[in-house]
Amino acid sequence: MSICDWLARRHAAPPPGWLLDLDPAAAVPADPAASRPAARRLVSAFLGSRTVCYPGSHIDGDPVALFNRSRSAACFVYVDYMLGRDALEQEIQRNGFRGYRSLLAVDLLPEDFSPWRPTIAPPENAAELRPEAPYAKLCVFERLPGRPETLGQSRFAILFLCADGHAAYDALYCQANGTPAPFCFVAEDHGFGGNYSTWGADGVACQIAEASGVFPDLMLVAQETSPWPGYHRVPAIGEPQGYWRNTRWLWERAEARDRL
């Protein structure tokens, strides 16, 4: 059984209502006085949905294709402090996602997110590793008319963050503000990726999850990366994904499995 088939059988769900009903013309008004409250409502709705969190993502679209095609998730958080705004916008404009068009792109500000009180403070040199200026951008994509439903959901959304991936997991999910844990956490360590800690077991993100008690139901983990403690590989065949076509396996947390 493929990972896509396993997800489709166990976790298929329609996109959240706010995404299906979204009117791009009214999502964020041009009036500055109304735009920030509207942006905060959009962020709140997005983070209240089932999300897939991918730190160190760069422009690897394979997790979007996997969870979108299996209809198991429609909201994605992509975090990478080495992907500049111009490079991101050029990639979306030139390549985008096959069979989809850009429906909405909203530039966000720090005040559009809840305040962050670090569960574990980043190392003092963490800021020195960021070669690009921080930004946040929420993009919504819609399936083109006439394209087959087998491509995936009718709409999906991605929150792109140029930020520290470990700190982003903490700030978005671990602040006891009602935001649910991510549905899935994508972990792939690269020897020369420029990150100060691994995404797998014993890394800072794992330490934050353990300190806050906030764990994803699933982890999509590449070879050479260790899943966090408490996860078991699901009965699905590993698949080559990402830039280096490393094999990734899907892992499930025992507590999540017991809830089904």
CSV table of N, CA, C and O in Angstrom, one decimal, residues 2-16 19 46 49-55 57 60-78 97 100 143 149-158 173 181-188 216-222 231 234 236-237 239 241-242 248-253:
chain,number,residue,atom,x,y,z
A,2,SER,N,0.5,2.2,-0.8
A,2,SER,CA,1.3,3.5,-0.9
A,2,SER,C,0.9,4.4,0.3
A,2,SER,O,-0.2,4.2,0.9
A,3,ILE,N,1.7,5.3,0.6
A,3,ILE,CA,1.4,6.3,1.6
A,3,ILE,C,0.2,7.1,1.3
A,3,ILE,O,-0.7,7.3,2.1
A,4,CYS,N,0.0,7.4,0.0
A,4,CYS,CA,-1.2,8.1,-0.4
A,4,CYS,C,-2.4,7.3,-0.2
A,4,CYS,O,-3.4,7.9,0.3
A,5,ASP,N,-2.4,6.0,-0.5
A,5,ASP,CA,-3.6,5.2,-0.3
A,5,ASP,C,-3.9,5.1,1.2
A,5,ASP,O,-5.0,5.1,1.6
A,6,TRP,N,-2.8,4.9,2.0
A,6,TRP,CA,-3.1,4.8,3.5
A,6,TRP,C,-3.7,6.0,4.0
A,6,TRP,O,-4.7,6.0,4.8
A,7,LEU,N,-3.2,7.2,3.6
A,7,LEU,CA,-3.8,8.5,4.1
A,7,LEU,C,-5.2,8.6,3.6
A,7,LEU,O,-6.1,9.1,4.4
A,8,ALA,N,-5.5,8.2,2.4
A,8,ALA,CA,-6.8,8.4,1.8
A,8,ALA,C,-7.8,7.5,2.6
A,8,ALA,O,-9.0,7.9,2.8
A,9,ARG,N,-7.4,6.3,2.9
A,9,ARG,CA,-8.3,5.4,3.6
A,9,ARG,C,-8.5,5.8,5.1
A,9,ARG,O,-9.6,5.6,5.6
A,10,ARG,N,-7.5,6.3,5.7
A,10,ARG,CA,-7.6,6.6,7.2
A,10,ARG,C,-7.9,8.0,7.5
A,10,ARG,O,-8.5,8.3,8.6
A,11,HIS,N,-7.6,9.0,6.6
A,11,HIS,CA,-7.7,10.4,7.1
A,11,HIS,C,-8.3,11.3,6.0
A,11,HIS,O,-8.1,12.6,6.2
A,12,ALA,N,-8.9,10.8,5.0
A,12,ALA,CA,-9.5,11.7,4.0
A,12,ALA,C,-10.6,12.6,4.7
A,12,ALA,O,-11.3,12.2,5.5
A,13,ALA,N,-10.5,13.9,4.3
A,13,ALA,CA,-11.4,14.9,4.8
A,13,ALA,C,-11.6,16.0,3.9
A,13,ALA,O,-10.6,16.4,3.2
A,14,PRO,N,-12.7,16.7,3.8
A,14,PRO,CA,-12.9,17.8,2.9
A,14,PRO,C,-12.1,19.0,3.4
A,14,PRO,O,-11.7,19.1,4.6
A,15,PRO,N,-11.8,20.0,2.5
A,15,PRO,CA,-11.1,21.2,3.0
A,15,PRO,C,-12.0,21.9,4.0
A,15,PRO,O,-13.2,21.8,4.0
A,16,PRO,N,-11.4,22.7,4.9
A,16,PRO,CA,-12.2,23.4,5.9
A,16,PRO,C,-13.1,24.4,5.2
A,16,PRO,O,-12.9,24.9,4.1
A,19,LEU,N,-12.0,27.8,3.8
A,19,LEU,CA,-11.2,27.8,2.6
A,19,LEU,C,-12.2,27.6,1.4
A,19,LEU,O,-12.0,28.3,0.4
A,46,PHE,N,-6.8,29.6,9.4
A,46,PHE,CA,-5.8,28.7,8.8
A,46,PHE,C,-5.2,27.8,9.8
A,46,PHE,O,-5.2,26.6,9.7
A,49,SER,N,-7.1,24.9,11.3
A,49,SER,CA,-7.4,23.8,10.4
A,49,SER,C,-6.4,22.7,10.6
A,49,SER,O,-5.4,22.8,11.3
A,50,ARG,N,-6.6,21.6,9.9
A,50,ARG,CA,-5.6,20.5,9.9
A,50,ARG,C,-4.4,20.9,9.0
A,50,ARG,O,-4.6,21.2,7.8
A,51,THR,N,-3.3,21.0,9.6
A,51,THR,CA,-2.1,21.5,8.9
A,51,THR,C,-1.0,20.5,8.8
A,51,THR,O,-0.8,19.7,9.7
A,52,VAL,N,-0.2,20.6,7.8
A,52,VAL,CA,1.1,19.9,7.6
A,52,VAL,C,2.2,20.9,7.7
A,52,VAL,O,2.3,21.8,7.0
A,53,CYS,N,3.1,20.7,8.7
A,53,CYS,CA,4.2,21.6,9.0
A,53,CYS,C,5.5,21.0,8.4
A,53,CYS,O,5.9,19.9,8.8
A,54,TYR,N,6.2,21.8,7.6
A,54,TYR,CA,7.4,21.4,6.9
A,54,TYR,C,8.5,22.4,7.1
A,54,TYR,O,8.6,23.3,6.3
A,55,PRO,N,9.3,22.3,8.2
A,55,PRO,CA,10.4,23.2,8.4
A,55,PRO,C,11.6,22.8,7.5
A,55,PRO,O,11.8,21.6,7.2
A,57,SER,N,11.8,23.5,4.3
A,57,SER,CA,11.1,23.0,3.2
A,57,SER,C,11.6,23.5,1.8
A,57,SER,O,11.6,22.8,0.8
A,60,ASP,N,10.2,22.4,-2.0
A,60,ASP,CA,9.8,21.0,-2.2
A,60,ASP,C,8.3,20.8,-2.1
A,60,ASP,O,7.7,20.9,-1.0
A,61,GLY,N,7.7,20.6,-3.2
A,61,GLY,CA,6.2,20.5,-3.3
A,61,GLY,C,5.7,19.1,-3.1
A,61,GLY,O,4.4,18.9,-3.1
A,62,ASP,N,6.5,18.1,-2.9
A,62,ASP,CA,6.0,16.7,-2.8
A,62,ASP,C,5.1,16.5,-1.6
A,62,ASP,O,4.0,15.8,-1.8
A,63,PRO,N,5.3,17.1,-0.4
A,63,PRO,CA,4.3,16.9,0.6
A,63,PRO,C,2.9,17.5,0.3
A,63,PRO,O,1.9,16.9,0.6
A,64,VAL,N,2.9,18.6,-0.4
A,64,VAL,CA,1.6,19.2,-0.8
A,64,VAL,C,0.9,18.2,-1.8
A,64,VAL,O,-0.3,18.0,-1.6
A,65,ALA,N,1.7,17.7,-2.7
A,65,ALA,CA,1.1,16.8,-3.7
A,65,ALA,C,0.5,15.5,-3.0
A,65,ALA,O,-0.6,15.1,-3.3
A,66,LEU,N,1.3,15.0,-2.0
A,66,LEU,CA,0.9,13.8,-1.3
A,66,LEU,C,-0.4,14.0,-0.5
A,66,LEU,O,-1.3,13.2,-0.6
A,67,PHE,N,-0.4,15.0,0.4
A,67,PHE,CA,-1.6,15.2,1.3
A,67,PHE,C,-2.8,15.8,0.5
A,67,PHE,O,-3.9,15.5,0.8
A,68,ASN,N,-2.5,16.5,-0.6
A,68,ASN,CA,-3.6,17.1,-1.4
A,68,ASN,C,-4.2,16.0,-2.2
A,68,ASN,O,-5.4,15.8,-2.2
A,69,ARG,N,-3.4,15.1,-2.8
A,69,ARG,CA,-3.9,14.0,-3.6
A,69,ARG,C,-4.7,13.0,-2.8
A,69,ARG,O,-5.7,12.5,-3.3
A,70,SER,N,-4.2,12.8,-1.6
A,70,SER,CA,-4.9,11.8,-0.7
A,70,SER,C,-6.1,12.5,0.0
A,70,SER,O,-6.9,11.8,0.7
A,71,ARG,N,-6.3,13.8,-0.2
A,71,ARG,CA,-7.4,14.5,0.4
A,71,ARG,C,-7.4,14.4,1.9
A,71,ARG,O,-8.4,14.4,2.6
A,72,SER,N,-6.2,14.3,2.5
A,72,SER,CA,-6.1,14.2,3.9
A,72,SER,C,-5.7,15.5,4.6
A,72,SER,O,-5.7,15.7,5.8
A,73,ALA,N,-5.3,16.5,3.8
A,73,ALA,CA,-5.0,17.9,4.4
A,73,ALA,C,-5.0,18.9,3.2
A,73,ALA,O,-4.7,18.5,2.1
A,74,ALA,N,-5.4,20.1,3.6
A,74,ALA,CA,-5.5,21.2,2.6
A,74,ALA,C,-4.8,22.4,3.0
A,74,ALA,O,-4.8,23.4,2.3
A,75,CYS,N,-4.1,22.4,4.2
A,75,CYS,CA,-3.4,23.6,4.7
A,75,CYS,C,-1.9,23.2,5.1
A,75,CYS,O,-1.7,22.2,5.8
A,76,PHE,N,-1.0,23.9,4.6
A,76,PHE,CA,0.4,23.6,4.8
A,76,PHE,C,1.2,24.8,5.3
A,76,PHE,O,1.0,25.9,4.9
A,77,VAL,N,2.1,24.5,6.2
A,77,VAL,CA,3.1,25.5,6.7
A,77,VAL,C,4.4,25.2,6.2
A,77,VAL,O,5.0,24.2,6.6
A,78,TYR,N,5.0,26.0,5.3
A,78,TYR,CA,6.3,25.8,4.8
A,78,TYR,C,7.2,26.9,5.4
A,78,TYR,O,7.0,28.1,5.3
A,97,PHE,N,1.8,25.1,-9.0
A,97,PHE,CA,1.4,23.7,-8.8
A,97,PHE,C,0.6,23.2,-10.0
A,97,PHE,O,-0.4,23.8,-10.4
A,100,TYR,N,-3.3,23.8,-10.9
A,100,TYR,CA,-3.9,24.8,-10.0
A,100,TYR,C,-3.5,26.2,-10.4
A,100,TYR,O,-2.4,26.4,-11.0
A,143,ARG,N,-8.0,24.6,-7.9
A,143,ARG,CA,-7.9,23.7,-9.1
A,143,ARG,C,-8.5,24.3,-10.3
A,143,ARG,O,-9.6,24.9,-10.2
A,149,GLU,N,-10.5,15.7,-10.7
A,149,GLU,CA,-10.5,15.7,-9.3
A,149,GLU,C,-9.5,14.8,-8.7
A,149,GLU,O,-9.1,15.0,-7.5
A,150,THR,N,-8.9,13.9,-9.5
A,150,THR,CA,-7.8,13.1,-8.9
A,150,THR,C,-6.6,13.9,-8.6
A,150,THR,O,-5.7,13.3,-7.9
A,151,LEU,N,-6.5,15.1,-9.1
A,151,LEU,CA,-5.3,15.9,-8.7
A,151,LEU,C,-5.3,16.2,-7.2
A,151,LEU,O,-4.3,16.3,-6.6
A,152,GLY,N,-6.5,16.3,-6.6
A,152,GLY,CA,-6.6,16.6,-5.2
A,152,GLY,C,-7.7,17.5,-4.9
A,152,GLY,O,-8.7,17.6,-5.6
A,153,GLN,N,-7.6,18.2,-3.7
A,153,GLN,CA,-8.7,19.1,-3.2
A,153,GLN,C,-9.0,20.2,-4.2
A,153,GLN,O,-8.1,20.6,-5.0
A,154,SER,N,-10.2,20.7,-4.1
A,154,SER,CA,-10.5,21.8,-5.0
A,154,SER,C,-9.7,23.1,-4.7
A,154,SER,O,-9.4,23.9,-5.5
A,155,ARG,N,-9.3,23.2,-3.4
A,155,ARG,CA,-8.5,24.3,-3.0
A,155,ARG,C,-7.5,23.9,-1.9
A,155,ARG,O,-7.9,23.0,-1.1
A,156,PHE,N,-6.4,24.5,-1.8
A,156,PHE,CA,-5.5,24.3,-0.7
A,156,PHE,C,-4.7,25.6,-0.4
A,156,PHE,O,-4.7,26.5,-1.2
A,157,ALA,N,-4.2,25.7,0.8
A,157,ALA,CA,-3.5,26.9,1.2
A,157,ALA,C,-2.2,26.6,1.8
A,157,ALA,O,-2.0,25.6,2.4
A,158,ILE,N,-1.2,27.5,1.6
A,158,ILE,CA,0.1,27.4,2.2
A,158,ILE,C,0.5,28.7,2.9
A,158,ILE,O,0.4,29.8,2.3
A,173,TYR,N,2.3,26.6,17.3
A,173,TYR,CA,1.6,25.5,17.8
A,173,TYR,C,1.6,25.3,19.3
A,173,TYR,O,0.8,24.6,19.9
A,181,ALA,N,-2.4,21.1,17.4
A,181,ALA,CA,-1.1,20.6,16.9
A,181,ALA,C,-1.2,20.3,15.4
A,181,ALA,O,-2.2,20.0,14.9
A,182,PRO,N,0.0,20.3,14.7
A,182,PRO,CA,-0.1,20.0,13.3
A,182,PRO,C,-0.5,18.5,13.1
A,182,PRO,O,-0.2,17.7,13.9
A,183,PHE,N,-1.2,18.3,12.0
A,183,PHE,CA,-1.6,16.9,11.7
A,183,PHE,C,-0.4,16.1,11.4
A,183,PHE,O,-0.3,14.9,11.8
A,184,CYS,N,0.6,16.7,10.6
A,184,CYS,CA,1.8,16.0,10.3
A,184,CYS,C,3.0,16.9,10.3
A,184,CYS,O,2.8,18.1,10.0
A,185,PHE,N,4.1,16.4,10.7
A,185,PHE,CA,5.4,17.2,10.7
A,185,PHE,C,6.3,16.5,9.7
A,185,PHE,O,6.6,15.3,9.9
A,186,VAL,N,6.9,17.2,8.8
A,186,VAL,CA,7.8,16.7,7.8
A,186,VAL,C,9.2,16.9,8.3
A,186,VAL,O,9.6,18.0,8.6
A,187,ALA,N,10.0,15.8,8.4
A,187,ALA,CA,11.3,15.9,8.9
A,187,ALA,C,12.3,15.3,8.0
A,187,ALA,O,12.3,14.1,7.7
A,188,GLU,N,13.2,16.1,7.5
A,188,GLU,CA,14.3,15.6,6.6
A,188,GLU,C,15.6,16.5,6.9
A,188,GLU,O,15.6,17.7,6.7
A,216,PRO,N,2.5,16.2,16.7
A,216,PRO,CA,1.7,15.9,15.5
A,216,PRO,C,1.2,14.5,15.6
A,216,PRO,O,1.8,13.6,16.2
A,217,ASP,N,0.1,14.2,14.9
A,217,ASP,CA,-0.4,12.9,14.8
A,217,ASP,C,0.5,12.0,14.0
A,217,ASP,O,0.7,10.8,14.3
A,218,LEU,N,1.1,12.6,12.9
A,218,LEU,CA,1.9,11.9,12.0
A,218,LEU,C,3.2,12.6,11.7
A,218,LEU,O,3.3,13.8,12.0
A,219,MET,N,4.2,11.8,11.3
A,219,MET,CA,5.5,12.4,10.9
A,219,MET,C,5.8,11.8,9.5
A,219,MET,O,5.7,10.5,9.4
A,220,LEU,N,6.2,12.6,8.6
A,220,LEU,CA,6.7,12.1,7.3
A,220,LEU,C,8.2,12.3,7.4
A,220,LEU,O,8.7,13.4,7.3
A,221,VAL,N,9.0,11.2,7.5
A,221,VAL,CA,10.4,11.2,7.9
A,221,VAL,C,11.2,10.6,6.8
A,221,VAL,O,11.0,9.5,6.3
A,222,ALA,N,12.3,11.3,6.4
A,222,ALA,CA,13.2,10.8,5.4
A,222,ALA,C,14.3,10.0,6.0
A,222,ALA,O,14.6,10.0,7.2
A,231,TYR,N,6.6,7.2,18.1
A,231,TYR,CA,6.0,7.1,16.8
A,231,TYR,C,6.3,5.7,16.2
A,231,TYR,O,7.4,5.1,16.4
A,234,VAL,N,3.8,3.4,9.8
A,234,VAL,CA,2.6,2.8,9.3
A,234,VAL,C,2.8,1.8,8.2
A,234,VAL,O,3.9,1.8,7.6
A,236,ALA,N,2.8,1.2,5.2
A,236,ALA,CA,2.8,1.8,3.8
A,236,ALA,C,4.2,1.8,3.3
A,236,ALA,O,5.2,1.9,4.1
A,237,ILE,N,4.4,1.7,2.0
A,237,ILE,CA,5.7,1.6,1.4
A,237,ILE,C,6.4,3.0,1.4
A,237,ILE,O,5.7,4.0,1.0
A,239,GLU,N,8.6,6.1,0.0
A,239,GLU,CA,8.6,6.6,-1.3
A,239,GLU,C,9.7,7.7,-1.4
A,239,GLU,O,9.9,8.5,-0.5
A,241,GLN,N,11.2,11.1,-2.3
A,241,GLN,CA,10.6,12.4,-2.5
A,241,GLN,C,11.6,13.5,-2.2
A,241,GLN,O,12.8,13.2,-1.8
A,242,GLY,N,11.3,14.7,-2.6
A,242,GLY,CA,12.2,15.8,-2.3
A,242,GLY,C,13.3,16.0,-3.3
A,242,GLY,O,13.3,15.3,-4.3
A,248,ARG,N,11.1,8.5,2.0
A,248,ARG,CA,10.4,9.0,3.2
A,248,ARG,C,9.3,7.9,3.6
A,248,ARG,O,8.7,7.3,2.8
A,249,TRP,N,9.2,7.8,4.9
A,249,TRP,CA,8.2,6.9,5.5
A,249,TRP,C,7.3,7.7,6.3
A,249,TRP,O,7.6,8.8,6.9
A,250,LEU,N,6.1,7.2,6.5
A,250,LEU,CA,5.1,7.8,7.3
A,250,LEU,C,5.0,7.1,8.7
A,250,LEU,O,4.9,5.9,8.7
A,251,TRP,N,5.0,7.9,9.7
A,251,TRP,CA,5.0,7.4,11.1
A,251,TRP,C,3.8,8.0,11.8
A,251,TRP,O,3.4,9.1,11.6
A,252,GLU,N,3.2,7.2,12.7
A,252,GLU,CA,2.0,7.6,13.5
A,252,GLU,C,2.3,7.6,15.0
A,252,GLU,O,2.9,6.6,15.5
A,253,ARG,N,1.8,8.6,15.7
A,253,ARG,CA,2.0,8.6,17.1
A,253,ARG,C,0.9,7.6,17.7
A,253,ARG,O,-0.2,7.5,17.3
